[in-house]
PDB file of C-alpha atoms in Angstrom:
ATOM      1  CA  MET A   1      -5.836 -20.502  24.401  1.00  0.00           C
ATOM      2  CA  ALA A   2      -9.175 -19.146  25.993  1.00  0.00           C
ATOM      3  CA  PRO A   3     -12.309 -20.194  24.265  1.00  0.00           C
ATOM      4  CA  LYS A   4     -14.055 -17.639  22.045  1.00  0.00           C
ATOM      5  CA  ILE A   5     -17.006 -16.000  23.796  1.00  0.00           C
ATOM      6  CA  LEU A   6     -19.673 -15.215  21.234  1.00  0.00           C
ATOM      7  CA  ASP A   7     -22.066 -12.530  21.732  1.00  0.00           C
ATOM      8  CA  GLU A   8     -25.825 -12.638  21.920  1.00  0.00           C
ATOM      9  CA  HIS A   9     -26.202 -11.908  18.119  1.00  0.00           C
ATOM     10  CA  SER A  10     -23.748 -14.732  17.369  1.00  0.00           C
ATOM     11  CA  LEU A  11     -25.433 -17.219  19.295  1.00  0.00           C
ATOM     12  CA  GLN A  12     -28.708 -16.845  18.086  1.00  0.00           C
ATOM     13  CA  ALA A  13     -27.222 -16.931  14.373  1.00  0.00           C
ATOM     14  CA  ARG A  14     -25.684 -20.218  15.354  1.00  0.00           C
ATOM     15  CA  GLU A  15     -28.930 -21.609  16.836  1.00  0.00           C
ATOM     16  CA  GLN A  16     -30.981 -20.560  13.766  1.00  0.00           C
ATOM     17  CA  GLU A  17     -28.236 -22.462  11.699  1.00  0.00           C
ATOM     18  CA  ILE A  18     -28.969 -25.491  13.522  1.00  0.00           C
ATOM     19  CA  ILE A  19     -32.626 -25.168  13.272  1.00  0.00           C
ATOM     20  CA  ASP A  20     -32.295 -24.495   9.549  1.00  0.00           C
ATOM     21  CA  ALA A  21     -30.412 -27.811   9.487  1.00  0.00           C
ATOM     22  CA  ALA A  22     -32.890 -29.791  11.166  1.00  0.00           C
ATOM     23  CA  ILE A  23     -35.805 -28.286   8.965  1.00  0.00           C
ATOM     24  CA  ALA A  24     -33.923 -29.209   6.012  1.00  0.00           C
ATOM     25  CA  LEU A  25     -33.643 -32.938   7.387  1.00  0.00           C
ATOM     26  CA  ILE A  26     -37.262 -33.015   8.341  1.00  0.00           C
ATOM     27  CA  ALA A  27     -38.138 -32.143   4.667  1.00  0.00           C
ATOM     28  CA  ARG A  28     -35.773 -34.840   3.354  1.00  0.00           C
ATOM     29  CA  LEU A  29     -36.533 -37.885   5.726  1.00  0.00           C
ATOM     30  CA  GLY A  30     -39.605 -36.750   7.859  1.00  0.00           C
ATOM     31  CA  VAL A  31     -39.663 -35.901  11.453  1.00  0.00           C
ATOM     32  CA  ALA A  32     -39.550 -39.515  12.692  1.00  0.00           C
ATOM     33  CA  ASN A  33     -36.345 -40.226  11.060  1.00  0.00           C
ATOM     34  CA  VAL A  34     -34.438 -36.998  12.315  1.00  0.00           C
ATOM     35  CA  THR A  35     -32.112 -37.681  15.358  1.00  0.00           C
ATOM     36  CA  MET A  36     -29.761 -35.294  17.197  1.00  0.00           C
ATOM     37  CA  ASP A  37     -26.499 -37.250  15.609  1.00  0.00           C
ATOM     38  CA  LYS A  38     -28.092 -36.619  11.954  1.00  0.00           C
ATOM     39  CA  VAL A  39     -28.211 -32.904  12.896  1.00  0.00           C
ATOM     40  CA  VAL A  40     -24.863 -32.613  14.056  1.00  0.00           C
ATOM     41  CA  ALA A  41     -23.593 -34.033  10.859  1.00  0.00           C
ATOM     42  CA  GLU A  42     -25.355 -31.638   9.047  1.00  0.00           C
ATOM     43  CA  VAL A  43     -23.589 -28.516  10.743  1.00  0.00           C
ATOM     44  CA  SER A  44     -20.273 -27.262  11.264  1.00  0.00           C
ATOM     45  CA  TYR A  45     -20.470 -27.696  15.095  1.00  0.00           C
ATOM     46  CA  SER A  46     -19.475 -30.296  17.580  1.00  0.00           C
ATOM     47  CA  LYS A  47     -22.030 -32.587  19.357  1.00  0.00           C
ATOM     48  CA  GLY A  48     -21.272 -30.393  22.396  1.00  0.00           C
ATOM     49  CA  THR A  49     -21.867 -27.047  20.984  1.00  0.00           C
ATOM     50  CA  VAL A  50     -25.183 -28.227  19.464  1.00  0.00           C
ATOM     51  CA  TYR A  51     -26.364 -29.512  22.822  1.00  0.00           C
ATOM     52  CA  LYS A  52     -25.401 -26.296  24.312  1.00  0.00           C
ATOM     53  CA  HIS A  53     -28.205 -24.880  22.479  1.00  0.00           C
ATOM     54  CA  PHE A  54     -30.829 -27.707  22.788  1.00  0.00           C
ATOM     55  CA  THR A  55     -31.017 -30.184  25.235  1.00  0.00           C
ATOM     56  CA  GLY A  56     -32.262 -33.074  22.835  1.00  0.00           C
ATOM     57  CA  LYS A  57     -34.517 -33.853  19.643  1.00  0.00           C
ATOM     58  CA  GLU A  58     -37.619 -32.748  21.623  1.00  0.00           C
ATOM     59  CA  ASP A  59     -36.289 -29.230  22.635  1.00  0.00           C
ATOM     60  CA  LEU A  60     -34.933 -28.682  19.098  1.00  0.00           C
ATOM     61  CA  LEU A  61     -38.677 -29.632  17.893  1.00  0.00           C
ATOM     62  CA  LEU A  62     -40.069 -27.075  19.952  1.00  0.00           C
ATOM     63  CA  ALA A  63     -37.551 -24.290  18.876  1.00  0.00           C
ATOM     64  CA  ILE A  64     -38.832 -25.503  15.397  1.00  0.00           C
ATOM     65  CA  GLY A  65     -42.642 -25.196  16.498  1.00  0.00           C
ATOM     66  CA  ASN A  66     -42.049 -21.664  17.722  1.00  0.00           C
ATOM     67  CA  GLN A  67     -40.401 -20.662  14.479  1.00  0.00           C
ATOM     68  CA  ALA A  68     -43.234 -21.934  12.810  1.00  0.00           C
ATOM     69  CA  ILE A  69     -45.753 -20.050  15.046  1.00  0.00           C
ATOM     70  CA  THR A  70     -43.686 -16.726  14.403  1.00  0.00           C
ATOM     71  CA  ILE A  71     -44.069 -17.322  10.646  1.00  0.00           C
ATOM     72  CA  MET A  72     -47.852 -17.969  10.937  1.00  0.00           C
ATOM     73  CA  SER A  73     -48.519 -15.105  13.169  1.00  0.00           C
ATOM     74  CA  ASP A  74     -47.175 -12.707  10.664  1.00  0.00           C
ATOM     75  CA  LEU A  75     -49.116 -14.199   8.017  1.00  0.00           C
ATOM     76  CA  PHE A  76     -52.291 -14.007  10.181  1.00  0.00           C
ATOM     77  CA  PHE A  77     -51.752 -10.409  11.586  1.00  0.00           C
ATOM     78  CA  ARG A  78     -51.303  -9.134   7.768  1.00  0.00           C
ATOM     79  CA  ALA A  79     -54.608 -10.928   7.053  1.00  0.00           C
ATOM     80  CA  TYR A  80     -56.194  -9.615  10.364  1.00  0.00           C
ATOM     81  CA  ARG A  81     -55.171  -5.943   9.115  1.00  0.00           C
ATOM     82  CA  TYR A  82     -56.901  -6.217   5.715  1.00  0.00           C
ATOM     83  CA  PRO A  83     -59.755  -3.722   5.240  1.00  0.00           C
ATOM     84  CA  GLY A  84     -62.512  -6.027   4.909  1.00  0.00           C
ATOM     85  CA  CYS A  85     -65.363  -7.597   6.980  1.00  0.00           C
ATOM     86  CA  ALA A  86     -64.492  -9.704   9.684  1.00  0.00           C
ATOM     87  CA  ARG A  87     -65.705 -12.913   7.712  1.00  0.00           C
ATOM     88  CA  GLU A  88     -63.538 -11.999   4.820  1.00  0.00           C
ATOM     89  CA  ARG A  89     -60.599 -11.722   7.032  1.00  0.00           C
ATOM     90  CA  MET A  90     -61.224 -14.941   8.675  1.00  0.00           C
ATOM     91  CA  LEU A  91     -61.288 -16.633   5.308  1.00  0.00           C
ATOM     92  CA  LEU A  92     -58.182 -14.859   4.374  1.00  0.00           C
ATOM     93  CA  ILE A  93     -56.323 -16.224   7.488  1.00  0.00           C
ATOM     94  CA  ASN A  94     -57.233 -19.573   6.473  1.00  0.00           C
ATOM     95  CA  PHE A  95     -55.834 -19.273   3.151  1.00  0.00           C
ATOM     96  CA  SER A  96     -52.768 -17.630   4.649  1.00  0.00           C
ATOM     97  CA  TYR A  97     -52.219 -20.854   6.542  1.00  0.00           C
ATOM     98  CA  LEU A  98     -52.674 -22.747   3.328  1.00  0.00           C
ATOM     99  CA  ILE A  99     -49.907 -20.227   1.787  1.00  0.00           C
ATOM    100  CA  TYR A 100     -47.712 -21.101   4.892  1.00  0.00           C
ATOM    101  CA  ALA A 101     -48.348 -24.981   4.225  1.00  0.00           C
ATOM    102  CA  ILE A 102     -47.271 -24.788   0.577  1.00  0.00           C
ATOM    103  CA  LEU A 103     -44.059 -22.521   1.279  1.00  0.00           C
ATOM    104  CA  HIS A 104     -43.026 -24.347   4.620  1.00  0.00           C
ATOM    105  CA  PRO A 105     -44.266 -27.754   4.208  1.00  0.00           C
ATOM    106  CA  ALA A 106     -41.435 -29.069   6.600  1.00  0.00           C
ATOM    107  CA  LEU A 107     -42.778 -26.772   9.496  1.00  0.00           C
ATOM    108  CA  PHE A 108     -46.380 -27.921   8.717  1.00  0.00           C
ATOM    109  CA  GLN A 109     -45.307 -31.346   8.791  1.00  0.00           C
ATOM    110  CA  SER A 110     -43.770 -31.238  12.071  1.00  0.00           C
ATOM    111  CA  ALA A 111     -46.397 -28.994  13.843  1.00  0.00           C
ATOM    112  CA  ILE A 112     -48.259 -31.558  15.749  1.00  0.00           C
ATOM    113  CA  CYS A 113     -44.976 -33.361  16.779  1.00  0.00           C
ATOM    114  CA  ALA A 114     -43.930 -30.381  18.526  1.00  0.00           C
ATOM    115  CA  LYS A 115     -47.463 -30.184  20.422  1.00  0.00           C
ATOM    116  CA  SER A 116     -46.713 -33.427  21.874  1.00  0.00           C
ATOM    117  CA  PRO A 117     -46.786 -33.830  25.674  1.00  0.00           C
ATOM    118  CA  ASN A 118     -43.315 -35.700  25.489  1.00  0.00           C
ATOM    119  CA  VAL A 119     -41.796 -32.762  23.657  1.00  0.00           C
ATOM    120  CA  TYR A 120     -42.959 -30.422  26.368  1.00  0.00           C
ATOM    121  CA  GLU A 121     -41.902 -32.695  28.933  1.00  0.00           C
ATOM    122  CA  LYS A 122     -38.303 -32.842  27.708  1.00  0.00           C
ATOM    123  CA  SER A 123     -37.817 -29.217  26.513  1.00  0.00           C
ATOM    124  CA  THR A 124     -36.564 -26.117  28.693  1.00  0.00           C
ATOM    125  CA  GLU A 125     -38.765 -24.095  30.461  1.00  0.00           C
ATOM    126  CA  LYS A 126     -37.837 -21.149  28.539  1.00  0.00           C
ATOM    127  CA  ARG A 127     -38.651 -22.685  25.197  1.00  0.00           C
ATOM    128  CA  VAL A 128     -42.009 -23.805  26.764  1.00  0.00           C
ATOM    129  CA  GLN A 129     -42.709 -20.319  28.177  1.00  0.00           C
ATOM    130  CA  GLU A 130     -41.849 -18.893  24.540  1.00  0.00           C
ATOM    131  CA  GLN A 131     -44.499 -21.146  22.818  1.00  0.00           C
ATOM    132  CA  GLU A 132     -47.145 -20.367  25.270  1.00  0.00           C
ATOM    133  CA  GLN A 133     -46.659 -16.490  24.638  1.00  0.00           C
ATOM    134  CA  LEU A 134     -46.441 -17.102  20.946  1.00  0.00           C
ATOM    135  CA  GLU A 135     -49.872 -18.873  20.811  1.00  0.00           C
ATOM    136  CA  MET A 136     -51.395 -16.382  23.123  1.00  0.00           C
ATOM    137  CA  LYS A 137     -50.440 -13.906  20.522  1.00  0.00           C
ATOM    138  CA  LEU A 138     -51.609 -15.985  17.773  1.00  0.00           C
ATOM    139  CA  MET A 139     -54.941 -16.499  19.701  1.00  0.00           C
ATOM    140  CA  GLY A 140     -55.320 -12.953  20.131  1.00  0.00           C
ATOM    141  CA  ILE A 141     -55.594 -12.378  16.428  1.00  0.00           C
ATOM    142  CA  PHE A 142     -58.535 -14.789  16.067  1.00  0.00           C
ATOM    143  CA  PHE A 143     -60.099 -13.304  19.348  1.00  0.00           C
ATOM    144  CA  GLY A 144     -59.988  -9.824  17.896  1.00  0.00           C
ATOM    145  CA  LEU A 145     -62.029 -10.861  14.649  1.00  0.00           C
ATOM    146  CA  ILE A 146     -64.624 -12.828  16.771  1.00  0.00           C
ATOM    147  CA  GLU A 147     -65.073  -9.601  18.897  1.00  0.00           C
ATOM    148  CA  GLU A 148     -65.305  -7.488  16.119  1.00  0.00           C
ATOM    149  CA  ALA A 149     -68.024  -9.730  14.520  1.00  0.00           C
ATOM    150  CA  ILE A 150     -69.718  -9.798  17.533  1.00  0.00           C
ATOM    151  CA  ALA A 151     -69.634  -6.017  18.123  1.00  0.00           C
ATOM    152  CA  ASP A 152     -71.055  -5.344  14.656  1.00  0.00           C
ATOM    153  CA  LYS A 153     -73.672  -7.847  15.250  1.00  0.00           C
ATOM    154  CA  SER A 154     -72.630  -9.866  12.112  1.00  0.00           C
ATOM    155  CA  PHE A 155     -71.855 -12.820  14.426  1.00  0.00           C
ATOM    156  CA  THR A 156     -73.401 -14.056  17.806  1.00  0.00           C
ATOM    157  CA  LEU A 157     -71.562 -16.751  19.851  1.00  0.00           C
ATOM    158  CA  PRO A 158     -73.768 -20.216  19.693  1.00  0.00           C
ATOM    159  CA  PRO A 159     -75.108 -20.648  23.199  1.00  0.00           C
ATOM    160  CA  HIS A 160     -72.907 -23.837  23.614  1.00  0.00           C
ATOM    161  CA  MET A 161     -69.574 -22.327  22.466  1.00  0.00           C
ATOM    162  CA  ASP A 162     -67.300 -19.787  23.590  1.00  0.00           C
ATOM    163  CA  MET A 163     -64.435 -17.744  21.502  1.00  0.00           C
ATOM    164  CA  GLN A 164     -61.675 -20.363  22.037  1.00  0.00           C
ATOM    165  CA  GLN A 165     -64.130 -23.195  20.768  1.00  0.00           C
ATOM    166  CA  ILE A 166     -64.826 -21.059  17.678  1.00  0.00           C
ATOM    167  CA  CYS A 167     -61.181 -20.724  17.225  1.00  0.00           C
ATOM    168  CA  PHE A 168     -60.609 -24.359  17.557  1.00  0.00           C
ATOM    169  CA  SER A 169     -63.277 -25.092  14.931  1.00  0.00           C
ATOM    170  CA  ASN A 170     -61.746 -22.819  12.438  1.00  0.00           C
ATOM    171  CA  TRP A 171     -57.984 -24.271  12.891  1.00  0.00           C
ATOM    172  CA  SER A 172     -59.140 -27.772  13.096  1.00  0.00           C
ATOM    173  CA  LEU A 173     -60.893 -27.345   9.673  1.00  0.00           C
ATOM    174  CA  GLY A 174     -58.003 -25.626   8.244  1.00  0.00           C
ATOM    175  CA  TYR A 175     -55.522 -27.997   9.589  1.00  0.00           C
ATOM    176  CA  GLY A 176     -57.628 -31.025   8.587  1.00  0.00           C
ATOM    177  CA  VAL A 177     -58.287 -29.999   4.986  1.00  0.00           C
ATOM    178  CA  ILE A 178     -54.756 -29.214   4.378  1.00  0.00           C
ATOM    179  CA  SER A 179     -53.466 -32.332   6.154  1.00  0.00           C
ATOM    180  CA  LEU A 180     -55.996 -34.743   4.349  1.00  0.00           C
ATOM    181  CA  LEU A 181     -54.970 -33.146   0.865  1.00  0.00           C
ATOM    182  CA  ALA A 182     -51.329 -32.668   1.558  1.00  0.00           C
ATOM    183  CA  ASP A 183     -50.366 -34.540  -1.863  1.00  0.00           C
ATOM    184  CA  GLU A 184     -51.982 -31.732  -3.508  1.00  0.00           C
ATOM    185  CA  LEU A 185     -49.996 -28.837  -1.890  1.00  0.00           C
ATOM    186  CA  GLU A 186     -47.351 -29.212  -4.554  1.00  0.00           C
ATOM    187  CA  SER A 187     -49.761 -28.900  -7.487  1.00  0.00           C
ATOM    188  CA  CYS A 188     -53.403 -27.934  -8.346  1.00  0.00           C
ATOM    189  CA  SER A 189     -53.997 -31.164 -10.559  1.00  0.00           C
ATOM    190  CA  GLY A 190     -56.971 -32.136  -8.300  1.00  0.00           C
ATOM    191  CA  ARG A 191     -55.926 -35.740  -9.310  1.00  0.00           C
ATOM    192  CA  MET A 192     -58.077 -36.968  -6.551  1.00  0.00           C
ATOM    193  CA  GLY A 193     -60.990 -34.886  -7.750  1.00  0.00           C
ATOM    194  CA  LEU A 194     -60.453 -32.473  -4.646  1.00  0.00           C
ATOM    195  CA  VAL A 195     -58.519 -29.577  -4.952  1.00  0.00           C
ATOM    196  CA  VAL A 196     -57.127 -28.294  -1.509  1.00  0.00           C
ATOM    197  CA  GLU A 197     -57.871 -24.593  -1.720  1.00  0.00           C
ATOM    198  CA  ARG A 198     -61.223 -25.462  -3.239  1.00  0.00           C
ATOM    199  CA  GLU A 199     -62.187 -27.428  -0.430  1.00  0.00           C
ATOM    200  CA  LEU A 200     -60.516 -25.140   2.124  1.00  0.00           C
ATOM    201  CA  PHE A 201     -62.724 -22.490   0.705  1.00  0.00           C
ATOM    202  CA  ASN A 202     -65.858 -24.772   0.608  1.00  0.00           C
ATOM    203  CA  GLN A 203     -65.361 -25.895   4.017  1.00  0.00           C
ATOM    204  CA  HIS A 204     -64.943 -22.516   5.570  1.00  0.00           C
ATOM    205  CA  ASN A 205     -68.110 -21.580   3.961  1.00  0.00           C
ATOM    206  CA  LEU A 206     -69.951 -24.640   5.266  1.00  0.00           C
ATOM    207  CA  LEU A 207     -68.702 -23.835   8.968  1.00  0.00           C
ATOM    208  CA  LEU A 208     -69.340 -20.183   8.979  1.00  0.00           C
ATOM    209  CA  ASP A 209     -72.803 -20.326   7.317  1.00  0.00           C
ATOM    210  CA  GLY A 210     -73.656 -22.846   9.835  1.00  0.00           C
ATOM    211  CA  MET A 211     -72.693 -20.484  12.735  1.00  0.00           C
ATOM    212  CA  GLN A 212     -74.791 -17.911  10.808  1.00  0.00           C
ATOM    213  CA  TRP A 213     -71.851 -15.712  10.585  1.00  0.00           C
ATOM    214  CA  ALA A 214     -73.031 -12.725   8.150  1.00  0.00           C
ATOM    215  CA  PRO A 215     -72.683 -12.004   5.501  1.00  0.00           C
ATOM    216  CA  LEU A 216     -73.532 -15.782   4.235  1.00  0.00           C
ATOM    217  CA  SER A 217     -71.992 -17.301   1.415  1.00  0.00           C
ATOM    218  CA  PHE A 218     -74.807 -16.606  -0.878  1.00  0.00           C
ATOM    219  CA  GLU A 219     -74.822 -13.010   0.081  1.00  0.00           C
ATOM    220  CA  LYS A 220     -71.411 -12.251  -0.932  1.00  0.00           C
ATOM    221  CA  ASP A 221     -69.170 -13.110  -3.640  1.00  0.00           C
ATOM    222  CA  TYR A 222     -66.267 -14.513  -1.384  1.00  0.00           C
ATOM    223  CA  LYS A 223     -64.265 -15.750  -4.427  1.00  0.00           C
ATOM    224  CA  ALA A 224     -63.846 -12.099  -5.917  1.00  0.00           C
ATOM    225  CA  SER A 225     -63.041 -10.556  -2.465  1.00  0.00           C
ATOM    226  CA  LEU A 226     -60.573 -13.478  -1.532  1.00  0.00           C
ATOM    227  CA  LYS A 227     -58.791 -13.101  -4.835  1.00  0.00           C
ATOM    228  CA  LYS A 228     -58.531  -9.550  -4.420  1.00  0.00           C
ATOM    229  CA  ALA A 229     -57.312  -9.594  -0.881  1.00  0.00           C
ATOM    230  CA  LEU A 230     -54.807 -12.252  -1.675  1.00  0.00           C
ATOM    231  CA  GLU A 231     -53.215 -10.397  -4.330  1.00  0.00           C
ATOM    232  CA  GLU A 232     -53.050  -7.214  -2.153  1.00  0.00           C
ATOM    233  CA  VAL A 233     -51.861  -8.921   1.030  1.00  0.00           C
ATOM    234  CA  PHE A 234     -49.806 -11.749  -0.073  1.00  0.00           C
ATOM    235  CA  GLY A 235     -48.611 -10.800  -3.576  1.00  0.00           C
ATOM    236  CA  GLU A 236     -44.977 -11.727  -2.654  1.00  0.00           C
ATOM    237  CA  GLU A 237     -45.965 -15.090  -1.322  1.00  0.00           C
ATOM    238  CA  LEU A 238     -48.003 -15.770  -4.457  1.00  0.00           C
ATOM    239  CA  ALA A 239     -45.272 -15.031  -6.776  1.00  0.00           C
ATOM    240  CA  ARG A 240     -43.022 -17.477  -4.604  1.00  0.00           C
ATOM    241  CA  ILE A 241     -45.684 -19.954  -5.046  1.00  0.00           C
ATOM    242  CA  LYS A 242     -45.850 -19.402  -8.749  1.00  0.00           C
ATOM    243  CA  ALA A 243     -41.984 -19.900  -9.045  1.00  0.00           C
ATOM    244  CA  LEU A 244     -42.589 -23.296  -7.707  1.00  0.00           C
ATOM    245  CA  GLY A 245     -44.867 -24.070 -10.502  1.00  0.00           C
ATOM    246  CA  ARG A 246     -48.111 -23.816  -8.243  1.00  0.00           C
ATOM    247  CA  GLU A 247     -50.886 -21.038  -8.499  1.00  0.00           C
ATOM    248  CA  LEU A 248     -53.856 -21.228  -6.149  1.00  0.00           C
ATOM    249  CA  ASN A 249     -57.023 -22.177  -7.825  1.00  0.00           C
ATOM    250  CA  PHE A 250     -60.269 -22.004  -5.677  1.00  0.00           C
TER     251      PHE A 250
END
């Protein structure tokens, strides 16, 4: 009997099923404890079939990383299209990153692992190229906001920094706050005395005020504008977060 030949749609659906199983394992066990054998045990396909899609754990991690960037890009782009000033939308992007971390904790957890040189070295060229294209798209959103702010004179690039460095400053701030306060993602208890969304809001304002990105935090009620923007742009996501017993409190 001839082997069944799957069309492209069926192949992609099968690959997505394997990725979803791996993400569920990461959520339960952590990235370090996930192996290809454990992934195979979670799906209804043979080991050989799974390896037809992924050359190994590293290739699978990069595929998960690419899915994470795709989800982030959608959230970031929706924030970018909001009709506010550039600084408001940069703040909204930072909070869309927090929304992503709350709704997709396993993806957030695996992000750094997917960026390691070892992962790139052991992944397929196709997967690496896909990530490069996705990251360029993501970076383009930030570049677009910075260019708008420069054009309307609400922001001037510091003489010692370029746009890529501004993007990195913003991303490292968001990633750092969320990572360090990761225990607060599932609640807004503030049991450490720090609530992740409040500190994300505060640190964002400190960074952009330090760069003299106008309007400065004392010149505009960013809390009110952020609340309005979140409800308009991410109402569905906020409802999902509320269903988890969590509400944003900044």
